[in-house]
CSV table of C-alpha atoms in Angstrom, one decimal:
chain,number,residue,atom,x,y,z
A,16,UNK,CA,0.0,0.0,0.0
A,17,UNK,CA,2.9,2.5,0.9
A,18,UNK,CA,3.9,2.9,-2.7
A,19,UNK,CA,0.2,4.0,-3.6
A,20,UNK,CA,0.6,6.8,-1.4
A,21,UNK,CA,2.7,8.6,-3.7
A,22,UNK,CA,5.4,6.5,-2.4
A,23,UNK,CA,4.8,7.5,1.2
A,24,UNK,CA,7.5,10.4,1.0
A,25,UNK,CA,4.8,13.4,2.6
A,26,UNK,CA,4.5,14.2,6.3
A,27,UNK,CA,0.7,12.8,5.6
A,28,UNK,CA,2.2,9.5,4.9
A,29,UNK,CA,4.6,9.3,7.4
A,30,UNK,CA,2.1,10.0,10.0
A,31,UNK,CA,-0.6,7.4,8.8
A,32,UNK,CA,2.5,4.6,8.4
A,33,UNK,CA,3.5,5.6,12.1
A,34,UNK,CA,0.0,4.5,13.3
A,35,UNK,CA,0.0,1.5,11.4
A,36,UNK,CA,3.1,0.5,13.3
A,37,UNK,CA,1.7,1.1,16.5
A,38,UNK,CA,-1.5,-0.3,16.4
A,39,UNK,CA,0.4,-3.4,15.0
A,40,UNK,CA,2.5,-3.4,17.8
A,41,UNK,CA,-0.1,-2.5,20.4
A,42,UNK,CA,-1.5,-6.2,18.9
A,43,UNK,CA,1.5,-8.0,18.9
A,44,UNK,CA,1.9,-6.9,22.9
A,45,UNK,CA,-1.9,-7.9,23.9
A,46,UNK,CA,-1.2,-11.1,21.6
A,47,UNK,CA,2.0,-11.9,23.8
A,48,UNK,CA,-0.1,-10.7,27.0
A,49,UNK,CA,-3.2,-13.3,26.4
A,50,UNK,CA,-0.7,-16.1,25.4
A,51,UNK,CA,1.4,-15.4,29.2
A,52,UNK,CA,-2.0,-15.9,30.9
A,53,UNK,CA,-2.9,-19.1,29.4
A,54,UNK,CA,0.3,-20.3,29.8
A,55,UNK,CA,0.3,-19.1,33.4
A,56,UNK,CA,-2.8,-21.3,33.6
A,57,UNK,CA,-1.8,-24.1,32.5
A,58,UNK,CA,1.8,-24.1,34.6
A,59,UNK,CA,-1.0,-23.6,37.8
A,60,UNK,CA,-1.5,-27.5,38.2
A,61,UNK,CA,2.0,-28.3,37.4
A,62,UNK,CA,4.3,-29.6,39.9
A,63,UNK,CA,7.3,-28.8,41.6
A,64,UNK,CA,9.4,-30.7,39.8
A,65,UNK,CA,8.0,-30.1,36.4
A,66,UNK,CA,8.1,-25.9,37.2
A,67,UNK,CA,11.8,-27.2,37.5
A,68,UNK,CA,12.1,-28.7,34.6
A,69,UNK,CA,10.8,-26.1,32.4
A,70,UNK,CA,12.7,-23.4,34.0
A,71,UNK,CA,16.0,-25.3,33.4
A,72,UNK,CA,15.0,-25.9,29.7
A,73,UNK,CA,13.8,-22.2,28.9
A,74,UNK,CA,17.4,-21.3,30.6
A,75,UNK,CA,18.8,-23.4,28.2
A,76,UNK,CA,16.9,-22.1,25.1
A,77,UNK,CA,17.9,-18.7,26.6
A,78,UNK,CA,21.5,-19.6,26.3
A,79,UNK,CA,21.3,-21.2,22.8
A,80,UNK,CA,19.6,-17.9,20.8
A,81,UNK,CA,22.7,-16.4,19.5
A,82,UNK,CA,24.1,-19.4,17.9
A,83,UNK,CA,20.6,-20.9,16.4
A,84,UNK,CA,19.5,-16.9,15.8
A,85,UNK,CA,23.1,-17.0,13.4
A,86,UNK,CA,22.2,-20.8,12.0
A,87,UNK,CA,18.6,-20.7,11.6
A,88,UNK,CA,18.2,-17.1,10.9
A,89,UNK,CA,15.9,-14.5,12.2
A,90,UNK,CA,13.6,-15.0,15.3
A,91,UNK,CA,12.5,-13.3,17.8
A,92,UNK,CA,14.7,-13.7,20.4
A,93,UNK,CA,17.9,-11.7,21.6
A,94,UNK,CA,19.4,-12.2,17.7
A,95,UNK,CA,16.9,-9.9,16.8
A,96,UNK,CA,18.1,-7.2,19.0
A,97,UNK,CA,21.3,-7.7,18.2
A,98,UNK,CA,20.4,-5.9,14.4
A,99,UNK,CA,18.0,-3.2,15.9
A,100,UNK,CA,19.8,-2.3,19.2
A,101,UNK,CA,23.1,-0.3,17.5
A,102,UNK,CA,20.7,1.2,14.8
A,103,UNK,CA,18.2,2.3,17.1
A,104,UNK,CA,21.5,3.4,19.6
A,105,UNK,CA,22.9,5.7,16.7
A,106,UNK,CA,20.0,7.4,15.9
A,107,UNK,CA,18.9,8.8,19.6
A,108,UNK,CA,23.2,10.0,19.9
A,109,UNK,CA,22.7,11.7,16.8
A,110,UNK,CA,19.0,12.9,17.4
A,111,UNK,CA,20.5,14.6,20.9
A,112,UNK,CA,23.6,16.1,19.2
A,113,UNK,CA,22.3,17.6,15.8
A,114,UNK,CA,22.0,21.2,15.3
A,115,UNK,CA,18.5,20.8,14.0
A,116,UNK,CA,16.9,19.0,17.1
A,117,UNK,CA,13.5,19.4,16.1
A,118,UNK,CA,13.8,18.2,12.5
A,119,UNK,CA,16.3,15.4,13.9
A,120,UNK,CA,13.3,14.3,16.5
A,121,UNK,CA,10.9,13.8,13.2
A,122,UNK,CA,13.7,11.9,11.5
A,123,UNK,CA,14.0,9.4,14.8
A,124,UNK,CA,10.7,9.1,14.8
A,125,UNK,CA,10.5,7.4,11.4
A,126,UNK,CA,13.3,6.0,11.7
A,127,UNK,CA,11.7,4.1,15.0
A,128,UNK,CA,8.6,3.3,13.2
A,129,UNK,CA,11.0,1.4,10.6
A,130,UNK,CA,12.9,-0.4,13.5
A,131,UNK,CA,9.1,-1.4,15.2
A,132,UNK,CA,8.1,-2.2,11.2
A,133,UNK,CA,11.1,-4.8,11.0
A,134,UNK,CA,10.2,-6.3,14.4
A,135,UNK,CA,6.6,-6.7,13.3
A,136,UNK,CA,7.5,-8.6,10.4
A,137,UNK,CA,9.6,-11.1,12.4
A,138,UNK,CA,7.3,-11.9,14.9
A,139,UNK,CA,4.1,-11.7,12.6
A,140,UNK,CA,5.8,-14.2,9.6
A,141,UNK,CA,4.7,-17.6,11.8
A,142,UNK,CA,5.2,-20.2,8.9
A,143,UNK,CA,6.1,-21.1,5.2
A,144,UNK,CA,3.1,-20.4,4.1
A,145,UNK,CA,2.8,-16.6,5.3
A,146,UNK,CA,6.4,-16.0,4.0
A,147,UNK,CA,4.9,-17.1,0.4
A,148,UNK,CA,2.0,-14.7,1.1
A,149,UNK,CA,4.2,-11.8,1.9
A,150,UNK,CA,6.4,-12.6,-1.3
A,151,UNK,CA,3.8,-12.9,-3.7
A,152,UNK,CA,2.2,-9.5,-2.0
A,153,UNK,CA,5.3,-8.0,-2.7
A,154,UNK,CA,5.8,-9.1,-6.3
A,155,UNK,CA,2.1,-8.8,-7.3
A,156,UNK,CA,2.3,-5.1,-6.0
A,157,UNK,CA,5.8,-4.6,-8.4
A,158,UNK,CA,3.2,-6.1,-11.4
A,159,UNK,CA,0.6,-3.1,-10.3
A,160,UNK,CA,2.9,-0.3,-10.1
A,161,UNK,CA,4.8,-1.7,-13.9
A,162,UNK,CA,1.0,-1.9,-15.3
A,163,UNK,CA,0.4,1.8,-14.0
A,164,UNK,CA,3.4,3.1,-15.3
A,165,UNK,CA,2.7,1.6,-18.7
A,166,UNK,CA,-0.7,2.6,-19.1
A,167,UNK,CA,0.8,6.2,-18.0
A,168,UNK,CA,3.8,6.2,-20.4
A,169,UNK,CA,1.9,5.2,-23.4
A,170,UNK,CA,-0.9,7.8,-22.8
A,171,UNK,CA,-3.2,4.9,-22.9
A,172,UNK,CA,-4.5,6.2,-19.5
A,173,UNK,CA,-3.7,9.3,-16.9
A,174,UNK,CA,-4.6,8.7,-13.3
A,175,UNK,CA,-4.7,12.2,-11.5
A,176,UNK,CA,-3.5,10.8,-8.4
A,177,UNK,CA,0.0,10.4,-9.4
A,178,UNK,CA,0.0,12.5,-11.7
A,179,UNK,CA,3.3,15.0,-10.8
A,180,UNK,CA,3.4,17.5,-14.0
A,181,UNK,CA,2.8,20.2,-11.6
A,182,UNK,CA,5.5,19.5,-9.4
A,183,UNK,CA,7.9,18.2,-11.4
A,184,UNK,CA,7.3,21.2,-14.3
A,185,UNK,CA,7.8,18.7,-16.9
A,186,UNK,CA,5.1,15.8,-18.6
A,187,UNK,CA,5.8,13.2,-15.9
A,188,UNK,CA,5.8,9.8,-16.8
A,189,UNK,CA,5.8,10.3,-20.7
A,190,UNK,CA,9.6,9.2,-21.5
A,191,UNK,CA,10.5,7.3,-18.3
A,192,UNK,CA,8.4,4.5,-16.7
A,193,UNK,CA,8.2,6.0,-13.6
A,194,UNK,CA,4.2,4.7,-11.8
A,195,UNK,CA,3.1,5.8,-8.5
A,196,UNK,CA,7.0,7.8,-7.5
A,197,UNK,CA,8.1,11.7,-8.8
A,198,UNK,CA,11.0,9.9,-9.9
A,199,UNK,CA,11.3,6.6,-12.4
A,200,UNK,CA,14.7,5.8,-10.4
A,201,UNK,CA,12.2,5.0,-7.1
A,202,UNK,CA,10.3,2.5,-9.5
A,203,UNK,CA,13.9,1.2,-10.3
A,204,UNK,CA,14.5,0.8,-7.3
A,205,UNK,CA,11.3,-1.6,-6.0
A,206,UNK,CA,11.5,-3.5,-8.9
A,207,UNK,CA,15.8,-4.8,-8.5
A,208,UNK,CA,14.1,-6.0,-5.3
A,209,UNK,CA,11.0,-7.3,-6.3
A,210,UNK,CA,12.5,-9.1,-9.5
A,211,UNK,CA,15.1,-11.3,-7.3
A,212,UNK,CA,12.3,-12.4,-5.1
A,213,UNK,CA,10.0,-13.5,-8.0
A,214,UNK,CA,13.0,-15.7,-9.1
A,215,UNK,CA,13.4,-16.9,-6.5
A,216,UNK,CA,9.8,-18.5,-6.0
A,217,UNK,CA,11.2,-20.8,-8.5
A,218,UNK,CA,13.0,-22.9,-6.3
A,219,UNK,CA,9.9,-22.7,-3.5
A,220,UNK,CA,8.2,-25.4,-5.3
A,221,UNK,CA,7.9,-28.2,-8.3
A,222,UNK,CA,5.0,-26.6,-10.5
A,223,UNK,CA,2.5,-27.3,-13.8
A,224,UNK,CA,4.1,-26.3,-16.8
A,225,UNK,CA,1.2,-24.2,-17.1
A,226,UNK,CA,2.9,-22.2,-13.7
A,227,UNK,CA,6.2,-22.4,-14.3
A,228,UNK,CA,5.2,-20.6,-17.8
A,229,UNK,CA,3.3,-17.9,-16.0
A,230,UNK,CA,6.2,-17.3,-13.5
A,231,UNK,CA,8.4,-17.0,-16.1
A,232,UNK,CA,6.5,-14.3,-18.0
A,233,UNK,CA,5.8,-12.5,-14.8
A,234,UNK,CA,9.5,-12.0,-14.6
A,235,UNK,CA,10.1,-10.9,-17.9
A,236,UNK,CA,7.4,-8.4,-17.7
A,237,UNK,CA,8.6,-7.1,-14.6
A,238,UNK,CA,12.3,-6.8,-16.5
A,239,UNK,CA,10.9,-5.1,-19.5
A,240,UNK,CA,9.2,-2.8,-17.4
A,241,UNK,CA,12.6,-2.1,-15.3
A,242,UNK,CA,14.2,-1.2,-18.7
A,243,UNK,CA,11.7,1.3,-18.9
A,244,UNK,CA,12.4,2.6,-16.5
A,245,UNK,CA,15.7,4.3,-17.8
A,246,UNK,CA,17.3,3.7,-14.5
A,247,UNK,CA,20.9,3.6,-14.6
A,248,UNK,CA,21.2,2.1,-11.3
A,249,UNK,CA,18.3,0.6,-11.7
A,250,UNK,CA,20.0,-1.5,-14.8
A,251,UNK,CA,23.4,-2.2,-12.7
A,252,UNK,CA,21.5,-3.4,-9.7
A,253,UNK,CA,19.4,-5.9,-11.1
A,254,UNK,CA,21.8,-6.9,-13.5
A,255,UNK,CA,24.4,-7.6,-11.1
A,256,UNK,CA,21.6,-9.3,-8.3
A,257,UNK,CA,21.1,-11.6,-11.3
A,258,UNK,CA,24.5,-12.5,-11.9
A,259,UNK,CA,24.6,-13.2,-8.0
A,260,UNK,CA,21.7,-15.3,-8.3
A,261,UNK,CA,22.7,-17.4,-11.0
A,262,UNK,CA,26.2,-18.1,-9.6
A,263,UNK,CA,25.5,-19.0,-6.0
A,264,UNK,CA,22.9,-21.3,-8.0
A,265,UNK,CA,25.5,-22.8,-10.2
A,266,UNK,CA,28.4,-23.4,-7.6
A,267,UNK,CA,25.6,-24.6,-5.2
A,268,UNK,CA,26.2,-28.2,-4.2
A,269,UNK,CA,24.0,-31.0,-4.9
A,270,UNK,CA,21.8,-28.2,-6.7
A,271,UNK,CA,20.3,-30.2,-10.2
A,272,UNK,CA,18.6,-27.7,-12.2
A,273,UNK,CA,22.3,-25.6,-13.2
A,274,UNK,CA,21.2,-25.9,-16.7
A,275,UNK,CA,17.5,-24.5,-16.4
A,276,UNK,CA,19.5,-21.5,-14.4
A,277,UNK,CA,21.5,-21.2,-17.3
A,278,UNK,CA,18.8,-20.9,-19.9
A,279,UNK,CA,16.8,-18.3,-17.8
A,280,UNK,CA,19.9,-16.3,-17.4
A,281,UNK,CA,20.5,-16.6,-21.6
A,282,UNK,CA,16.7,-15.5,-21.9
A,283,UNK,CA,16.8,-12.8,-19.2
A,284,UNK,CA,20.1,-11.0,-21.4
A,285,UNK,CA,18.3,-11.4,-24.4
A,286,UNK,CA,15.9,-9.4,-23.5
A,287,UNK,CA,17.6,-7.4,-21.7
A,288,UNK,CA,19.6,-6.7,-25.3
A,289,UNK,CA,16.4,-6.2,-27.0
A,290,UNK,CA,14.9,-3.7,-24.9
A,291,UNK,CA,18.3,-1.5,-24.7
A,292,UNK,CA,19.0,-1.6,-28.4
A,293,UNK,CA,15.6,1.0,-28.3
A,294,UNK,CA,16.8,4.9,-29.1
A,295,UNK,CA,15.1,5.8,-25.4
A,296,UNK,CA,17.1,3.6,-23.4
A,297,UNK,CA,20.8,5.2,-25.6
A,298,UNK,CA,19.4,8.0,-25.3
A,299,UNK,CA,19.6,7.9,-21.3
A,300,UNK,CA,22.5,6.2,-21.6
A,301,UNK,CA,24.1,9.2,-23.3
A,302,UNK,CA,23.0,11.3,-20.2
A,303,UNK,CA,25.9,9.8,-18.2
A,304,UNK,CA,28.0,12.6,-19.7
A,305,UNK,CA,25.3,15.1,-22.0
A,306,UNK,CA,22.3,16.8,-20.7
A,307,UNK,CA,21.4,19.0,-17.3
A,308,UNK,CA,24.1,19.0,-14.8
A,309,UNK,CA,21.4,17.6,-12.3
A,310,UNK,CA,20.7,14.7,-14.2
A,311,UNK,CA,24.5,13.5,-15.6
A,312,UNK,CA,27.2,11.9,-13.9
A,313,UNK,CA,29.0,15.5,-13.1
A,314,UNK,CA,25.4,16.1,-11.2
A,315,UNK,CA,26.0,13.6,-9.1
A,316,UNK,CA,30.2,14.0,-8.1
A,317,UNK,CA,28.6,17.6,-7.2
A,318,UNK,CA,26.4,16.4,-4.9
A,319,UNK,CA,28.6,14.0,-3.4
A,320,UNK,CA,31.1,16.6,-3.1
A,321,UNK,CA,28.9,18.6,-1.1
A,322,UNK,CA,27.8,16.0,1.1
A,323,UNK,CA,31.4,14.6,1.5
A,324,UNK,CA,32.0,18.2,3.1
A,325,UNK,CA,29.0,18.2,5.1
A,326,UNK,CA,30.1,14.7,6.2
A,327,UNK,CA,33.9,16.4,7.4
A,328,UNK,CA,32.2,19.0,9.5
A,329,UNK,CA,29.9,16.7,11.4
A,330,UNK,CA,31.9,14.0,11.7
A,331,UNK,CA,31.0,13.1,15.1
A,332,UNK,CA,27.4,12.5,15.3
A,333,UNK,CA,26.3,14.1,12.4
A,334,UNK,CA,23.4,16.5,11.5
A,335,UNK,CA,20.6,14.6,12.4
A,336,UNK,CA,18.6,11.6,11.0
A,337,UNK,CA,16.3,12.9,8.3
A,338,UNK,CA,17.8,16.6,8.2
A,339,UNK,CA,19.9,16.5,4.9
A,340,UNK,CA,17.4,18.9,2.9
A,341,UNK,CA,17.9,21.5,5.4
A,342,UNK,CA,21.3,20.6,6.6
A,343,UNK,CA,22.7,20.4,2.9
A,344,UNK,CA,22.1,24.5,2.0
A,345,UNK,CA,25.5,25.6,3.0
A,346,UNK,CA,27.5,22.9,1.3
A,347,UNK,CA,25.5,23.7,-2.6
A,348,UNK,CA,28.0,23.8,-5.0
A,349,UNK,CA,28.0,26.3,-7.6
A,350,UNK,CA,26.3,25.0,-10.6
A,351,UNK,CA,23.4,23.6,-9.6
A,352,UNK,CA,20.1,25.3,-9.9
A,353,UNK,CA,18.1,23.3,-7.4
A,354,UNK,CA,18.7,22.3,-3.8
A,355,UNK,CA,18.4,18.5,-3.5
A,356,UNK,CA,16.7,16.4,-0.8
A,357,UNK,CA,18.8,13.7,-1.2
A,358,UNK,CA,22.4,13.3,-1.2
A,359,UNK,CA,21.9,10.6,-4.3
A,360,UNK,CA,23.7,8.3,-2.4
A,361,UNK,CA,22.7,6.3,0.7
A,362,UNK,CA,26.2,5.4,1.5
A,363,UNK,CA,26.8,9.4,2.0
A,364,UNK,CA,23.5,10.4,3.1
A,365,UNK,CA,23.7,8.3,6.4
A,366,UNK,CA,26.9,9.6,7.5
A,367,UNK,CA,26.4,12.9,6.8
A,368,UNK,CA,23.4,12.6,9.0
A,369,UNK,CA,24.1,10.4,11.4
A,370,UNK,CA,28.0,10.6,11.9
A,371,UNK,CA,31.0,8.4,11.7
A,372,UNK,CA,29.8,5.7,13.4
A,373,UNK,CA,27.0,5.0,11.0
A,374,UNK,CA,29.4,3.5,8.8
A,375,UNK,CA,30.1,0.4,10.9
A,376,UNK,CA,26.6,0.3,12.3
A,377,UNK,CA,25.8,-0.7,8.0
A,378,UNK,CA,28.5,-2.7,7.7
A,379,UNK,CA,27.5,-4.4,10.9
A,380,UNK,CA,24.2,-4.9,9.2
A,381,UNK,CA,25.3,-5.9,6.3
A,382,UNK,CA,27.4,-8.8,7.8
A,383,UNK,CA,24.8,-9.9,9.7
A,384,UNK,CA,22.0,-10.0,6.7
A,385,UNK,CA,24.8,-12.0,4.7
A,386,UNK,CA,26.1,-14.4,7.0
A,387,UNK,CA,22.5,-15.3,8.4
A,388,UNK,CA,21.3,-15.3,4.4
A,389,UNK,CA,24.1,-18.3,3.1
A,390,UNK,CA,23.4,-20.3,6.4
A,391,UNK,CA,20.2,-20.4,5.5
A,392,UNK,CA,21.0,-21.5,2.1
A,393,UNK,CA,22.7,-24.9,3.8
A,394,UNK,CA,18.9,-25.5,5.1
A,395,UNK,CA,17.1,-28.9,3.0
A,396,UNK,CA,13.8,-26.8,2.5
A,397,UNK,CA,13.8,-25.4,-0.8
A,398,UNK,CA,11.8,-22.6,-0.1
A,399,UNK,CA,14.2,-21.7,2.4
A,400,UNK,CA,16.9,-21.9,0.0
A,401,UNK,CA,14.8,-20.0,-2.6
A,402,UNK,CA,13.4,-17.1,-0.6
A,403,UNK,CA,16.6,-16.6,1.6
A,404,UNK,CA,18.5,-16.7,-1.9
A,405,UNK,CA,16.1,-13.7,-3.3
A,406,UNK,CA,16.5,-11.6,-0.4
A,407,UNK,CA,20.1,-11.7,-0.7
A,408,UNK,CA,19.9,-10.9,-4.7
A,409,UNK,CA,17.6,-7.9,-3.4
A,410,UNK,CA,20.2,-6.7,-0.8
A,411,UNK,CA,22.7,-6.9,-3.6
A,412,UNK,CA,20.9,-4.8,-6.1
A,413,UNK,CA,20.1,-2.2,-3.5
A,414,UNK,CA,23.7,-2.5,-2.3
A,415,UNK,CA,24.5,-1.3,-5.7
A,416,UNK,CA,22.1,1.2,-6.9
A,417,UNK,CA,22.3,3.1,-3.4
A,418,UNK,CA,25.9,4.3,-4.5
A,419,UNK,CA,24.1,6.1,-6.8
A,420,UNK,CA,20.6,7.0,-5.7
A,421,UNK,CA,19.0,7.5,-2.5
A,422,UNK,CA,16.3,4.9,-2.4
A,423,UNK,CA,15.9,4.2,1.0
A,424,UNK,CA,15.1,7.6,1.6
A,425,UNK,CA,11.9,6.9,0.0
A,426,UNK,CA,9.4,5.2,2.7
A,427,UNK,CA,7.8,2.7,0.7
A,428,UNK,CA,11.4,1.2,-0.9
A,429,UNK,CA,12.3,1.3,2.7
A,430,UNK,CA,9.9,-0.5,4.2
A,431,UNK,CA,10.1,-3.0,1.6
A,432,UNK,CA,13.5,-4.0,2.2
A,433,UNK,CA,12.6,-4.4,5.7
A,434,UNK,CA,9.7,-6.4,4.7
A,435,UNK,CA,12.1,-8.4,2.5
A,436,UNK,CA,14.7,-8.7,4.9
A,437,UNK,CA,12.6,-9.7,8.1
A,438,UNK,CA,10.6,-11.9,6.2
A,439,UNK,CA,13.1,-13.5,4.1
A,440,UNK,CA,15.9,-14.5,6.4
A,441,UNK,CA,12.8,-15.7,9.2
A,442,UNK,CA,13.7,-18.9,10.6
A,443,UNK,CA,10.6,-21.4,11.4
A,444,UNK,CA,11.2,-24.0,13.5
C-alpha cells in the first residue's frame, strides 16, 4: 500500500505509516499478554518438579539464541536485537547532538517506526506459508505499479492521483516509466528487489508447466518494465543481483537444475539486449555525460562533493537523521540550480546525518543479513533456499544502486527492504 501513497514520501504519509506501526505493535503486545496468561494457567497444576524442569530448559533455550539466531536465521529472540539495538543506539546519539533538534526528532521518529516495522515482520511471519503470502504480495504489487506506469507512459491512461506534472514542471511519466514515484529511479529501485524475489519463487516449489510458464512471463514483464524505466542504477543493480543469483545457484552443491539456471539467465540477457538496443534507453545512456548537470554523472560528483563536506564537518554524530534537505544549504556547489533532498547516495546520506559511526553500524548490518542469508541457504527446505536466496539478490541490487541514488530515503522502498529482509531471512522451527 505504501507505494500507492505517492510513495509514502509526505508528512501525511509518514504520519498514517507511524500508526499503522503502532497499532500493530499495540496487537502483537496484547497477543503476547493473552498467550502469558494461558500459559500461566496451564503451569498452575503443574508440579514442583515439572516448574523445575521447564525453568531449566527455557534457561537453556535462553543460552542457545545467538548461535541458532546465526544458523537458523531471524527469530524473535535476543538475535533480533542484536540488528536493531546499534541502529536504534545511533540514531537517539545523533537525534541529541544535531543542530537541528526538532527536525532530527521527526527523523527518529521514522526511523523508530522502521525499526518497530522490522520487528513486526519477524514476529508476525509464523510459517512457510505466510512468507509465500508476503512474497507474492510484494511481487504482485511490483506487477501493479509496472502496469500503472505503462498505461501512463503510453498515454493509454492518466490517473490524477499520481500524476506529478505540476510539481515536477515537466510531462511526468511520458519518457521514463516511472508509476506511482516523482522519480522513475524509485520504480527502479522496487523493482531490482521485487525481481530477485520472484525468481526466487522458482525454487519454493515443483510446479505445472502451465505455472512455471506464467512465472516466467511474470519475470520478464517485470524486467521489461525495469528497462523502462531508464534507470541507470536501476539496470546495474538488477543486473548484477542476477549474476549473484545465477552463480550461488550454479556453484551450489548437490543443486540439479544448473542448466534450467543457465537458460533463464540466456533469456533474461536477451531481452535485456532487445529492450536497450531502443533509441530511449541510448538515449539515457548518453546522459551519463550530456544533458542537465542535475541529471549526468557530473550532477551527481557535485552532490557527493557537497555531502562529502558536510560529512567532514559533522563528523562526530552528524546533523541529524532525516535533516539533509535542510542541513545540505551551505554545502550547494556552484552550478546547480536546485537544492536536493537527497544526497543521491545512501552510503553518504547516512553519514552525513548520522556521523561516523554509521558506517560500521551498516557494515554491521550488512554482515549480519549475509552471513544469516548463506546459512540459511545450507537449510534442506527449498523454499528456504529460494526465498533466503532472493533476499540476498535484493540486498545486492540495493547495495549497488544506493551508490548512486537515494532509495531508502523513500518510505515505501524502505519498508520493503525491511519487509524483504525480516521476512526472508525468518527462521521457522
Amino acid at each position: 500500500m505504501t507505494p500507492l501513497m505517492r510513495g509514502s514520501v509526505h508528512a501525511w504519509a509518514h504520519t498514517l505509516i507511524q500508526i499503522m506501526v503502532v497499532l500493530g505493535l499495540i496487537l502483537v503486545v496484547v497477543n503476547h499478554l493473552q498467550g502469558e496468561n494461558r500459559r500461566k494457567k496451564g503451569r498452575s497444576s503443574d508440579t514442583r518438579a515439572a516448574k523445575k524442569y521447564d525453568s531449566l530448559d527455557s534457561r537453556n533455550r535462553r543460552e542457545s539464541n545467538a548461535v541458532s539466531g546465526i544458523r537458523d536465521g531471524l527469530a524473535p529472540d535476543r538475535t533480533l536485537w542484536w540488528m536493531i539495538g546499534p541502529v536504534a543506539a545511533l540514531g537517539v546519539w545523533s537525534t541529541v547532538m544535531s543542530p537541528h533538534p526538532a527536525l532530527a526528532l521527526q527523523g527518529l521518529i521514522m526511523l523508530a517506526t522502521y525499526l518497530g516495522f522490522f520487528y513486526l515482520v519477524v514476529v508476525s511471519v509464523r510459517s512457510r506459508k505466510e512468507q509465500r503470502a508476503l512474497v507474492w504480495v510484494v511481487v504482485g504489487t511490483a506487477a501493479v505499479l509496472g502496469v500503472i506506469g505503462l498505461l501512463e507512459r503510453y498515454d493509454v491512461l492518466t490517473f490524477t492521483w499520481w500524476d506529478y506534472s505540476g510539481e515536477v514542471g515537466k510531462n511526468h511519466g511520458s519518457t521514463r516509466l516511472s508509476g506511482v514515484y516523482v522519480n522513475a529511479n524509485h520504480m527502479a529501485g522496487f523493482l531490482e528487489m521485487a525481481i530477485p524475489m520472484m525468481l526466487g519463487m522458482f525454487l519454493t516449489r515443483s510446479r505445472e508447466p502451465e505455472a512455471r510458464i506464467g512465472m516466467i512471463a511474470l519475470a520478464l514483464f517485470l524486467i521489461v518494465c525495469q528497462a523502462l524505466t531508464l534507470s541507470r542504477g536501476g539496470w546495474t543493480g538488477t543486473a548484477v543481483a542476477l549474476v549473484f543469483m545465477a552463480l550461488v545457484l550454479l556453484f551450489k552443491k548437490g543443486f540439479v537444475h544448473k542448466r534450467l539456471v543457465g537458460t533463464l539467465l540466456g533469456g533474461v540477457v536477451v531481452t535485456a539486449l532487445i529492450v536497450m538496443a531502443s533509441t530511449p534507453v541510448v538515449e539515457r545512456i548518453a546522459t551519463l555525460t550530456q544533458g542537465e548537470i542535475e541529471d549526468s554523472l557530473t550532477g551527481r560528483h557535485t552532490y557527493w562533493a557537497g555531502t562529502r563536506a558536510m560529512f567532514a564537518d559533522n563528523l562526530a554524530a552528524g546533523t541529524g537523521p532525516g535533516t539533509f534537505s535542510v542541513a545540505f544549504s551551505p554545502y550547494q556547489v556552484p552550478g546547480l540550480a536546485v537544492l536536493p533532498r537527497y544526497a543521491h547516495s545512501d552510503f553518504l546520506q547516512f553519514p552525513a546525518e548520522t556521523g561516523i559511526l554509521a558506517i560500521p553500524v551498516m557494515l554491521w548490518i550488512v554482515y549480519w543479513f549475509f552471513r544469516i542469508g548463506f546459512n540459511r541457504l545450507k537449510s534442506r527446505s527449498r523454499q528456504t533456499q529460494g526465498i533466503t536466496l532472493g533476499a540476498m539478490a535484493a540486498l545486492v541490487a540495493l547495495l549497488i544502486h544506493s551508490y548512486s541514488d537515494g532509495n531508502l530515503q523513500i518510505p515505501a522502498n524502505a519498508l520493503l527492504f525491511i519487509a524483504i529482509s525480516g521476512a526472508g531471512l525468518r527462521s521457522f522451527r
